Amino acid sequence: MPQLTKSAELLEKAKKFIPGGVNSPVRAFKSVGGTPIFMAKGQGAYMTDVDGNTYLDYVGSWGPFILGSMHPRITAALEHTLTKIGTSFGTPIEMEIEIAELLTQIVPSIEMVRMVNSGTEATMSAVRLARGYTGRDKIIKFEGCYHGHGDSFLIKAGSGALTLGAPDSPGVTKGTANDTLNAKYNNLESVELLVKENKGNVAAIIIEPVAGNTGVIPADKAFLQGLRDLCTREGIILIFDEVMCGFRVALGGAQERYGITPDLTTMGKIIGGGLPVGAFGGKREIMEHIAPLGDIYQAGTLSGNPLALTAGLETLKILRDENPYPELERKAACLEEGFRSNMEKLGLNYVQNRVGSMGCLFFTETPVTDYDTAVTSNLEKFGKYFHAMLDQGIYLAPSQFEAMFTSAVMTDEDLEKTVKANFVALQAAEK
Ligand code: KE4
């Protein structure tokens, strides 16, 4: 059990000035209990907390750290920008062209792109663009998927909203909620029915092509192809929200892995390499409607910020040039096999879902293919498992409805340590 004296003290002080003592709800340990841990340093695959405890990090800043934290090339690039270029201008800079061009080369569907500062900004902007372009009001999302905290998305949302039991947030107006329709993941009929009931009034279907906010749920390829065909037939904009799975499950994201082309893609996390960056992009004929070229407004004081773009650019170049994906696949598969073997020894049969280096161990024996099956997980068991892993120096997301991210800097020794800890933690979860 890590000694958490300083974290506990800091939490009490933080609660005086910050709601719940955290700047994002999922960090609060609310669904697993215990004290959120204040970290003091990150290095590679590890984090050290304010009490000096060190953890192998499977959260990776909630996805960005596919290359681990403080990667030497990224740190050096940031130092150069910080000392030789500047931190912000509020003017165009050449780096913006570089990352935009790189994204059109990496992500199959992107012809034009706008940089923003978070995944939420990206998804909010993409939905506004789809509504403005089509002149339609409704959007279809999927139960359990999370697209940031924009009003239109906080209806049966995943991630922190689901974790805290507030999938429909107060403060979202009835008018807004009425324009958001929820379908069932991996269930094309549920989408077709909504489209039929709202004929000619659905602007967009937005989906996580690999769901990572209900735990990890892969979409069936046929389901995604069905969405693509339906959107083409009905003139609906298909938005792939690749904020989490983008650059994670393949360099070109889920759309490369599955070979399905969306009309718009939203991005975040890895694209900022740990600094605040988001982006949305897609077909030129759609993107050209964004101000100042078009009349659909979207803006941001720090969009295209040199520091943030430096980290994102360096990250994307390393991913493109070093191709860590085969090794990431091997490492994540090694964990999955180790966990499976442990469960066999213990007579357990819990479900594991994984796509590339994002995976999830669900405390249910029901195959998890959508929200309804994800919520059959035993949250009490997950909480015990989470803390037993933490006690052994393995830092997982403090929620059953999040992803476990394997990073390229994890060694085979790290993986062996994790599999050993999993065996102990599975036993603890059953007590
Ligand atoms: P941000 O606004 O948090 O940068 O991105 C929102 C977002 C959009 N789309 C997807 C698919 C996402 O996963 C996210 C954010 N993911 C959560 C983790 N599940 C962020 C963690 C948090 O809320 O602190």
Short mmCIF file of C-alpha atoms and ligand atoms in Angstrom, two decimals:
data_model
loop_
_atom_site.label_atom_id
_atom_site.label_comp_id
_atom_site.label_asym_id
_atom_site.label_seq_id
_atom_site.Cartn_x
_atom_site.Cartn_y
_atom_site.Cartn_z
CA MET A 1 0.00 0.00 0.00
CA PRO A 2 1.71 3.26 -1.05
CA GLN A 3 2.09 5.82 1.72
CA LEU A 4 -0.02 8.79 0.50
CA THR A 5 0.38 11.35 3.27
CA LYS A 6 1.34 14.28 1.04
CA SER A 7 -1.30 13.45 -1.58
CA ALA A 8 -3.97 13.39 1.12
CA GLU A 9 -2.79 16.74 2.47
CA LEU A 10 -2.69 18.30 -0.99
CA LEU A 11 -6.15 16.97 -1.80
CA GLU A 12 -7.65 18.71 1.23
CA LYS A 13 -6.01 21.96 0.20
CA ALA A 14 -7.00 21.51 -3.44
CA LYS A 15 -10.65 20.99 -2.45
CA LYS A 16 -10.71 24.53 -1.03
CA PHE A 17 -10.08 26.07 -4.42
CA ILE A 18 -10.97 23.45 -7.06
CA PRO A 19 -14.28 21.54 -7.33
CA GLY A 20 -13.55 18.07 -5.93
CA GLY A 21 -9.87 19.02 -5.81
CA VAL A 22 -9.36 18.04 -9.45
CA ASN A 23 -9.48 19.76 -12.81
CA SER A 24 -11.14 16.80 -14.49
CA PRO A 25 -13.66 14.51 -12.75
CA VAL A 26 -12.21 11.15 -13.85
CA ARG A 27 -9.11 11.93 -11.78
CA ALA A 28 -11.11 11.99 -8.56
CA PHE A 29 -11.09 8.22 -7.83
CA LYS A 30 -14.82 8.61 -7.11
CA SER A 31 -15.90 5.25 -8.48
CA VAL A 32 -12.96 3.30 -6.98
CA GLY A 33 -12.65 5.12 -3.66
CA GLY A 34 -9.43 6.21 -2.00
CA THR A 35 -7.26 9.29 -2.45
CA PRO A 36 -6.43 10.68 -5.88
CA ILE A 37 -2.67 10.64 -6.16
CA PHE A 38 -0.77 13.86 -6.82
CA MET A 39 2.09 13.17 -9.20
CA ALA A 40 5.39 15.01 -8.99
CA LYS A 41 7.34 13.66 -11.99
CA GLY A 42 6.86 11.65 -15.15
CA GLN A 43 9.64 9.86 -16.96
CA GLY A 44 9.15 7.38 -19.78
CA ALA A 45 6.68 4.71 -18.68
CA TYR A 46 6.80 5.79 -15.04
CA MET A 47 5.32 8.46 -12.76
CA THR A 48 6.44 9.35 -9.25
CA ASP A 49 4.00 10.85 -6.76
CA VAL A 50 4.55 13.57 -4.16
CA ASP A 51 5.22 10.92 -1.52
CA GLY A 52 7.97 9.35 -3.60
CA ASN A 53 6.00 6.28 -4.76
CA THR A 54 6.70 5.24 -8.35
CA TYR A 55 4.13 3.72 -10.71
CA LEU A 56 4.14 2.04 -14.10
CA ASP A 57 1.74 4.29 -16.00
CA TYR A 58 -1.06 2.70 -18.09
CA VAL A 59 -3.06 5.94 -18.25
CA GLY A 60 -0.43 7.90 -20.17
CA SER A 61 -2.15 11.24 -19.55
CA TRP A 62 -5.39 9.54 -20.82
CA GLY A 63 -3.86 8.56 -24.15
CA PRO A 64 -1.27 11.08 -25.37
CA PHE A 65 1.81 9.24 -24.09
CA ILE A 66 2.05 6.47 -26.67
CA LEU A 67 5.80 7.21 -26.55
CA GLY A 68 5.94 7.66 -22.79
CA SER A 69 6.42 11.00 -21.08
CA MET A 70 9.48 13.26 -21.42
CA HIS A 71 10.59 11.58 -24.67
CA PRO A 72 14.07 13.07 -25.26
CA ARG A 73 13.34 14.18 -28.84
CA ILE A 74 10.08 15.87 -27.77
CA THR A 75 11.68 17.54 -24.76
CA ALA A 76 14.58 18.82 -26.87
CA ALA A 77 12.20 20.18 -29.51
CA LEU A 78 10.16 21.93 -26.83
CA GLU A 79 13.31 23.47 -25.32
CA HIS A 80 14.24 24.82 -28.76
CA THR A 81 10.81 26.35 -29.36
CA LEU A 82 10.69 27.76 -25.84
CA THR A 83 14.10 29.42 -26.04
CA LYS A 84 14.54 30.18 -29.74
CA ILE A 85 11.03 30.75 -31.15
CA GLY A 86 8.43 31.73 -28.57
CA THR A 87 5.40 30.42 -26.75
CA SER A 88 2.59 32.19 -28.64
CA PHE A 89 2.01 34.79 -31.34
CA GLY A 90 -1.66 34.85 -32.24
CA THR A 91 -0.50 35.04 -35.84
CA PRO A 92 0.01 32.37 -38.50
CA ILE A 93 3.29 30.48 -38.08
CA GLU A 94 4.99 28.04 -40.46
CA MET A 95 4.65 25.15 -38.00
CA GLU A 96 0.89 25.21 -38.54
CA ILE A 97 1.39 24.44 -42.23
CA GLU A 98 3.82 21.64 -41.36
CA ILE A 99 1.43 19.82 -39.04
CA ALA A 100 -1.55 20.38 -41.33
CA GLU A 101 0.34 18.95 -44.32
CA LEU A 102 1.61 16.05 -42.22
CA LEU A 103 -1.93 15.22 -41.11
CA THR A 104 -3.14 15.15 -44.72
CA GLN A 105 -0.34 12.66 -45.43
CA ILE A 106 -1.00 10.47 -42.36
CA VAL A 107 -4.80 10.37 -41.99
CA PRO A 108 -6.43 8.91 -45.12
CA SER A 109 -9.56 11.09 -45.17
CA ILE A 110 -8.06 14.47 -44.31
CA GLU A 111 -7.73 17.02 -47.12
CA MET A 112 -7.98 20.09 -44.88
CA VAL A 113 -7.65 20.55 -41.12
CA ARG A 114 -8.18 23.17 -38.40
CA MET A 115 -6.11 23.04 -35.20
CA VAL A 116 -7.82 23.60 -31.84
CA ASN A 117 -6.84 23.10 -28.18
CA SER A 118 -8.72 20.04 -26.99
CA GLY A 119 -10.74 17.07 -28.16
CA THR A 120 -13.91 18.76 -26.96
CA GLU A 121 -13.25 21.78 -29.14
CA ALA A 122 -12.62 19.45 -32.06
CA THR A 123 -15.88 17.53 -31.69
CA MET A 124 -17.97 20.63 -30.93
CA SER A 125 -16.57 22.32 -34.04
CA ALA A 126 -17.04 19.26 -36.26
CA VAL A 127 -20.69 18.94 -35.25
CA ARG A 128 -21.33 22.66 -35.82
CA LEU A 129 -19.68 22.32 -39.25
CA ALA A 130 -21.84 19.31 -40.12
CA ARG A 131 -24.99 21.15 -39.04
CA GLY A 132 -24.02 24.28 -40.96
CA TYR A 133 -23.02 22.33 -44.07
CA THR A 134 -26.20 20.21 -44.20
CA GLY A 135 -28.64 22.76 -42.76
CA ARG A 136 -29.92 19.98 -40.47
CA ASP A 137 -30.20 19.98 -36.65
CA LYS A 138 -30.07 16.42 -35.28
CA ILE A 139 -26.97 14.38 -34.52
CA ILE A 140 -26.72 10.68 -33.72
CA LYS A 141 -24.19 9.52 -31.17
CA PHE A 142 -23.88 6.13 -29.43
CA GLU A 143 -24.72 5.20 -25.86
CA GLY A 144 -21.54 5.11 -23.82
CA CYS A 145 -19.41 6.99 -26.32
CA TYR A 146 -17.79 10.15 -25.02
CA HIS A 147 -16.94 13.07 -27.26
CA GLY A 148 -15.89 15.63 -24.66
CA HIS A 149 -18.07 17.82 -22.51
CA GLY A 150 -19.84 19.83 -25.21
CA ASP A 151 -23.57 20.12 -24.42
CA SER A 152 -24.64 18.05 -27.42
CA PHE A 153 -22.63 15.08 -26.24
CA LEU A 154 -23.58 14.84 -22.57
CA ILE A 155 -26.52 12.60 -23.24
CA LYS A 156 -25.83 8.97 -22.29
CA ALA A 157 -22.14 9.84 -22.42
CA GLY A 158 -19.28 7.58 -21.38
CA SER A 159 -15.98 8.20 -19.60
CA GLY A 160 -16.25 10.38 -16.51
CA ALA A 161 -19.95 11.05 -17.10
CA LEU A 162 -20.70 7.31 -16.98
CA THR A 163 -18.18 6.69 -14.20
CA LEU A 164 -19.84 9.29 -11.98
CA GLY A 165 -23.31 8.03 -12.90
CA ALA A 166 -24.21 11.30 -14.67
CA PRO A 167 -24.41 10.24 -18.31
CA ASP A 168 -27.05 12.97 -18.82
CA SER A 169 -25.64 16.15 -17.33
CA PRO A 170 -27.79 18.85 -15.69
CA GLY A 171 -27.29 22.18 -17.42
CA VAL A 172 -27.89 20.76 -20.89
CA THR A 173 -31.08 22.39 -22.22
CA LYS A 174 -34.04 20.33 -23.44
CA GLY A 175 -33.62 21.91 -26.86
CA THR A 176 -30.05 20.73 -27.08
CA ALA A 177 -30.88 17.29 -25.74
CA ASN A 178 -33.73 16.96 -28.28
CA ASP A 179 -31.25 17.37 -31.11
CA THR A 180 -29.05 14.54 -29.85
CA LEU A 181 -30.24 11.03 -30.64
CA ASN A 182 -28.61 7.97 -29.07
CA ALA A 183 -28.17 4.72 -30.96
CA LYS A 184 -26.69 1.45 -29.78
CA TYR A 185 -23.04 0.67 -30.61
CA ASN A 186 -22.54 -2.18 -33.09
CA ASN A 187 -26.28 -2.10 -33.85
CA LEU A 188 -26.92 -0.72 -37.35
CA GLU A 189 -30.68 -1.25 -37.08
CA SER A 190 -30.86 1.15 -34.13
CA VAL A 191 -29.22 3.80 -36.33
CA GLU A 192 -31.42 3.10 -39.37
CA LEU A 193 -34.53 3.46 -37.20
CA LEU A 194 -33.43 6.87 -35.89
CA VAL A 195 -32.56 8.04 -39.41
CA LYS A 196 -35.97 6.86 -40.65
CA GLU A 197 -37.78 8.62 -37.78
CA ASN A 198 -35.82 11.83 -38.46
CA LYS A 199 -35.71 11.62 -42.24
CA GLY A 200 -33.85 14.52 -43.77
CA ASN A 201 -33.02 16.10 -40.42
CA VAL A 202 -29.88 14.25 -39.27
CA ALA A 203 -26.77 16.34 -39.86
CA ALA A 204 -24.17 13.92 -38.55
CA ILE A 205 -23.44 10.56 -37.03
CA ILE A 206 -20.50 10.83 -34.65
CA ILE A 207 -18.80 7.67 -33.43
CA GLU A 208 -15.65 6.51 -31.70
CA PRO A 209 -14.63 3.89 -34.33
CA VAL A 210 -12.89 2.14 -31.46
CA ALA A 211 -14.88 3.02 -28.37
CA GLY A 212 -12.55 3.82 -25.47
CA ASN A 213 -14.90 5.50 -23.01
CA THR A 214 -17.11 2.57 -22.12
CA GLY A 215 -14.01 0.58 -21.49
CA VAL A 216 -12.66 -0.54 -24.89
CA ILE A 217 -15.22 -1.79 -27.41
CA PRO A 218 -14.14 -2.51 -31.00
CA ALA A 219 -16.69 -1.66 -33.67
CA ASP A 220 -17.55 -4.47 -36.09
CA LYS A 221 -16.15 -3.54 -39.49
CA ALA A 222 -19.49 -4.39 -41.11
CA PHE A 223 -21.19 -2.01 -38.67
CA LEU A 224 -18.83 0.83 -39.61
CA GLN A 225 -19.27 0.06 -43.31
CA GLY A 226 -23.03 0.11 -42.75
CA LEU A 227 -22.76 3.56 -41.18
CA ARG A 228 -20.64 4.74 -44.12
CA ASP A 229 -23.18 3.48 -46.65
CA LEU A 230 -26.13 4.91 -44.69
CA CYS A 231 -24.48 8.34 -44.44
CA THR A 232 -23.65 8.35 -48.14
CA ARG A 233 -27.27 7.42 -49.02
CA GLU A 234 -28.85 9.96 -46.69
CA GLY A 235 -26.43 12.88 -47.11
CA ILE A 236 -25.40 12.60 -43.45
CA ILE A 237 -21.87 13.61 -42.38
CA LEU A 238 -19.98 10.67 -40.87
CA ILE A 239 -17.67 11.90 -38.13
CA PHE A 240 -15.01 9.55 -36.73
CA ASP A 241 -14.06 10.78 -33.30
CA GLU A 242 -10.44 9.59 -33.22
CA VAL A 243 -9.38 11.76 -30.30
CA MET A 244 -8.40 8.59 -28.43
CA CYS A 245 -7.90 5.88 -31.11
CA GLY A 246 -6.30 8.22 -33.63
CA PHE A 247 -2.57 7.54 -34.10
CA ARG A 248 -3.06 4.90 -31.37
CA VAL A 249 -4.52 1.83 -33.13
CA ALA A 250 -2.57 2.62 -36.32
CA LEU A 251 -0.64 5.64 -37.58
CA GLY A 252 -3.69 6.63 -39.62
CA GLY A 253 -6.04 5.68 -36.79
CA ALA A 254 -9.08 3.42 -36.88
CA GLN A 255 -9.99 4.62 -40.39
CA GLU A 256 -6.68 3.17 -41.64
CA ARG A 257 -7.07 -0.02 -39.57
CA TYR A 258 -10.63 -0.64 -40.79
CA GLY A 259 -10.34 0.93 -44.26
CA ILE A 260 -13.46 3.07 -43.78
CA THR A 261 -13.39 6.73 -44.86
CA PRO A 262 -15.32 9.24 -42.72
CA ASP A 263 -16.28 12.69 -43.96
CA LEU A 264 -14.75 14.41 -40.92
CA THR A 265 -12.29 13.23 -38.27
CA THR A 266 -11.72 14.71 -34.85
CA MET A 267 -8.35 14.37 -33.15
CA GLY A 268 -6.63 15.13 -29.84
CA LYS A 269 -4.40 13.51 -27.20
CA ILE A 270 -1.49 11.97 -29.19
CA ILE A 271 -1.58 14.87 -31.69
CA GLY A 272 -0.42 17.14 -28.87
CA GLY A 273 2.20 14.77 -27.42
CA GLY A 274 1.04 15.74 -23.95
CA LEU A 275 0.39 19.42 -24.63
CA PRO A 276 -3.10 20.84 -25.30
CA VAL A 277 -3.90 20.19 -28.96
CA GLY A 278 -6.99 19.05 -30.83
CA ALA A 279 -7.91 19.16 -34.49
CA PHE A 280 -10.76 18.45 -36.88
CA GLY A 281 -10.43 17.84 -40.57
CA GLY A 282 -11.76 16.01 -43.59
CA LYS A 283 -13.15 16.63 -47.05
CA ARG A 284 -12.09 19.93 -48.56
CA GLU A 285 -15.62 20.64 -49.83
CA ILE A 286 -16.86 20.51 -46.24
CA MET A 287 -13.91 22.15 -44.48
CA GLU A 288 -14.07 25.13 -46.86
CA HIS A 289 -17.25 26.20 -45.05
CA ILE A 290 -15.24 27.06 -41.92
CA ALA A 291 -14.53 30.78 -41.28
CA PRO A 292 -12.88 32.87 -42.54
CA LEU A 293 -13.16 31.01 -45.89
CA GLY A 294 -16.72 29.99 -45.22
CA ASP A 295 -19.38 31.31 -42.86
CA ILE A 296 -19.41 28.62 -40.16
CA TYR A 297 -17.62 30.23 -37.26
CA GLN A 298 -14.89 28.54 -35.24
CA ALA A 299 -11.96 30.19 -33.46
CA GLY A 300 -9.37 29.86 -30.67
CA THR A 301 -6.87 32.22 -29.04
CA LEU A 302 -4.18 29.59 -28.73
CA SER A 303 -5.05 27.40 -31.71
CA GLY A 304 -1.86 26.47 -33.57
CA ASN A 305 0.21 27.37 -30.52
CA PRO A 306 3.95 26.87 -31.25
CA LEU A 307 4.76 24.98 -28.05
CA ALA A 308 1.84 22.58 -28.36
CA LEU A 309 2.43 22.03 -32.08
CA THR A 310 6.10 21.35 -31.41
CA ALA A 311 5.23 18.44 -29.12
CA GLY A 312 2.57 17.17 -31.51
CA LEU A 313 4.75 17.42 -34.60
CA GLU A 314 7.68 15.64 -32.96
CA THR A 315 5.37 12.89 -31.72
CA LEU A 316 3.80 12.36 -35.15
CA LYS A 317 7.22 12.34 -36.87
CA ILE A 318 8.54 9.71 -34.45
CA LEU A 319 5.43 7.57 -34.95
CA ARG A 320 5.75 7.92 -38.76
CA ASP A 321 9.52 7.30 -38.91
CA GLU A 322 10.00 4.70 -36.18
CA ASN A 323 6.72 2.77 -36.64
CA PRO A 324 6.32 1.47 -33.07
CA TYR A 325 3.00 -0.24 -33.93
CA PRO A 326 4.21 -3.84 -34.43
CA GLU A 327 6.02 -3.70 -31.07
CA LEU A 328 3.02 -2.03 -29.40
CA GLU A 329 0.85 -4.86 -30.72
CA ARG A 330 3.29 -7.48 -29.40
CA LYS A 331 3.49 -5.87 -25.96
CA ALA A 332 -0.26 -5.37 -25.59
CA ALA A 333 -0.92 -8.92 -26.80
CA CYS A 334 1.60 -10.17 -24.24
CA LEU A 335 -0.36 -8.46 -21.45
CA GLU A 336 -3.68 -9.80 -22.75
CA GLU A 337 -2.29 -13.35 -22.92
CA GLY A 338 -0.75 -13.04 -19.46
CA PHE A 339 -4.03 -11.84 -17.98
CA ARG A 340 -5.90 -14.64 -19.77
CA SER A 341 -3.49 -17.24 -18.42
CA ASN A 342 -3.83 -15.82 -14.90
CA MET A 343 -7.62 -16.01 -15.11
CA GLU A 344 -7.42 -19.60 -16.33
CA LYS A 345 -5.28 -20.52 -13.31
CA LEU A 346 -7.76 -18.78 -10.99
CA GLY A 347 -10.85 -20.24 -12.64
CA LEU A 348 -12.00 -16.79 -13.75
CA ASN A 349 -13.49 -15.90 -17.11
CA TYR A 350 -13.67 -12.12 -17.30
CA VAL A 351 -13.85 -10.40 -20.69
CA GLN A 352 -10.90 -8.61 -22.28
CA ASN A 353 -11.32 -6.29 -25.26
CA ARG A 354 -8.32 -4.87 -27.07
CA VAL A 355 -7.46 -3.00 -30.26
CA GLY A 356 -3.75 -2.46 -30.65
CA SER A 357 -2.33 -0.86 -27.51
CA MET A 358 -5.67 0.13 -25.97
CA GLY A 359 -7.33 -2.58 -23.96
CA CYS A 360 -9.74 -3.21 -21.11
CA LEU A 361 -10.36 -5.99 -18.58
CA PHE A 362 -14.10 -6.00 -17.78
CA PHE A 363 -15.30 -7.62 -14.57
CA THR A 364 -18.10 -9.43 -16.39
CA GLU A 365 -18.34 -12.72 -18.27
CA THR A 366 -20.75 -11.20 -20.80
CA PRO A 367 -19.09 -10.34 -24.12
CA VAL A 368 -18.85 -6.52 -24.12
CA THR A 369 -20.07 -5.14 -27.44
CA ASP A 370 -22.00 -2.03 -26.37
CA TYR A 371 -23.08 0.13 -23.42
CA ASP A 372 -25.66 -2.36 -22.11
CA THR A 373 -23.12 -5.17 -21.91
CA ALA A 374 -20.34 -2.94 -20.57
CA VAL A 375 -22.46 -1.91 -17.59
CA THR A 376 -22.87 -5.56 -16.53
CA SER A 377 -19.34 -5.23 -15.11
CA ASN A 378 -18.97 -5.60 -11.37
CA LEU A 379 -17.70 -2.17 -10.29
CA GLU A 380 -16.95 -3.27 -6.74
CA LYS A 381 -14.61 -5.97 -8.04
CA PHE A 382 -13.02 -3.47 -10.40
CA GLY A 383 -12.41 -1.09 -7.48
CA LYS A 384 -10.64 -3.81 -5.47
CA TYR A 385 -8.63 -4.81 -8.56
CA PHE A 386 -7.66 -1.19 -9.23
CA HIS A 387 -6.33 -0.66 -5.72
CA ALA A 388 -4.53 -4.00 -5.61
CA MET A 389 -2.74 -3.04 -8.84
CA LEU A 390 -1.97 0.41 -7.44
CA ASP A 391 -0.55 -1.17 -4.27
CA GLN A 392 1.85 -3.07 -6.53
CA GLY A 393 2.93 0.06 -8.39
CA ILE A 394 0.69 -0.32 -11.45
CA TYR A 395 -1.27 2.83 -12.24
CA LEU A 396 -4.53 2.14 -14.14
CA ALA A 397 -7.36 4.52 -14.98
CA PRO A 398 -9.52 4.80 -11.83
CA SER A 399 -12.63 3.63 -13.69
CA GLN A 400 -13.95 0.44 -15.27
CA PHE A 401 -15.08 2.55 -18.24
CA GLU A 402 -11.68 3.68 -19.45
CA ALA A 403 -8.84 2.18 -21.49
CA MET A 404 -5.50 0.68 -20.44
CA PHE A 405 -2.80 2.15 -22.69
CA THR A 406 0.43 0.25 -23.37
CA SER A 407 3.26 2.58 -24.34
CA ALA A 408 6.19 2.04 -26.69
CA VAL A 409 8.71 2.61 -23.89
CA MET A 410 7.44 -0.24 -21.72
CA THR A 411 9.97 -3.07 -21.46
CA ASP A 412 9.33 -6.80 -21.26
CA GLU A 413 10.27 -6.55 -17.59
CA ASP A 414 7.52 -3.94 -17.13
CA LEU A 415 5.05 -6.29 -18.80
CA GLU A 416 6.11 -9.25 -16.67
CA LYS A 417 5.72 -7.11 -13.54
CA THR A 418 2.22 -6.12 -14.71
CA VAL A 419 1.15 -9.73 -15.38
CA LYS A 420 2.42 -10.80 -11.94
CA ALA A 421 0.54 -7.90 -10.31
CA ASN A 422 -2.59 -8.81 -12.26
CA PHE A 423 -2.55 -12.32 -10.77
CA VAL A 424 -2.45 -10.92 -7.22
CA ALA A 425 -5.03 -8.22 -8.00
CA LEU A 426 -7.48 -10.69 -9.56
CA GLN A 427 -7.37 -12.67 -6.32
CA ALA A 428 -7.93 -9.48 -4.30
CA ALA A 429 -10.96 -8.60 -6.45
CA GLU A 430 -12.61 -11.89 -5.58
CA LYS A 431 -12.33 -11.43 -1.80
P1 KE4 B 1 -10.67 16.52 -24.25
O1 KE4 B 1 -11.58 17.73 -24.40
O2 KE4 B 1 -10.72 15.90 -22.88
O3 KE4 B 1 -9.24 16.80 -24.74
O4 KE4 B 1 -11.18 15.39 -25.28
C1 KE4 B 1 -12.52 14.96 -25.19
C2 KE4 B 1 -12.65 13.61 -25.84
C3 KE4 B 1 -13.24 13.52 -27.09
N1 KE4 B 1 -13.37 12.33 -27.72
C4 KE4 B 1 -12.90 11.19 -27.15
C5 KE4 B 1 -13.06 9.90 -27.90
C6 KE4 B 1 -12.28 11.22 -25.88
O5 KE4 B 1 -11.82 10.07 -25.34
C7 KE4 B 1 -12.15 12.45 -25.21
C8 KE4 B 1 -11.53 12.56 -23.83
N2 KE4 B 1 -11.24 11.33 -23.18
C9 KE4 B 1 -11.23 11.35 -21.71
C10 KE4 B 1 -10.72 9.99 -21.24
N3 KE4 B 1 -11.66 8.96 -21.51
C11 KE4 B 1 -10.41 12.46 -21.18
C12 KE4 B 1 -10.02 12.33 -19.73
C13 KE4 B 1 -10.69 13.38 -18.90
O6 KE4 B 1 -11.90 13.67 -19.12
O7 KE4 B 1 -9.98 13.90 -18.01
#
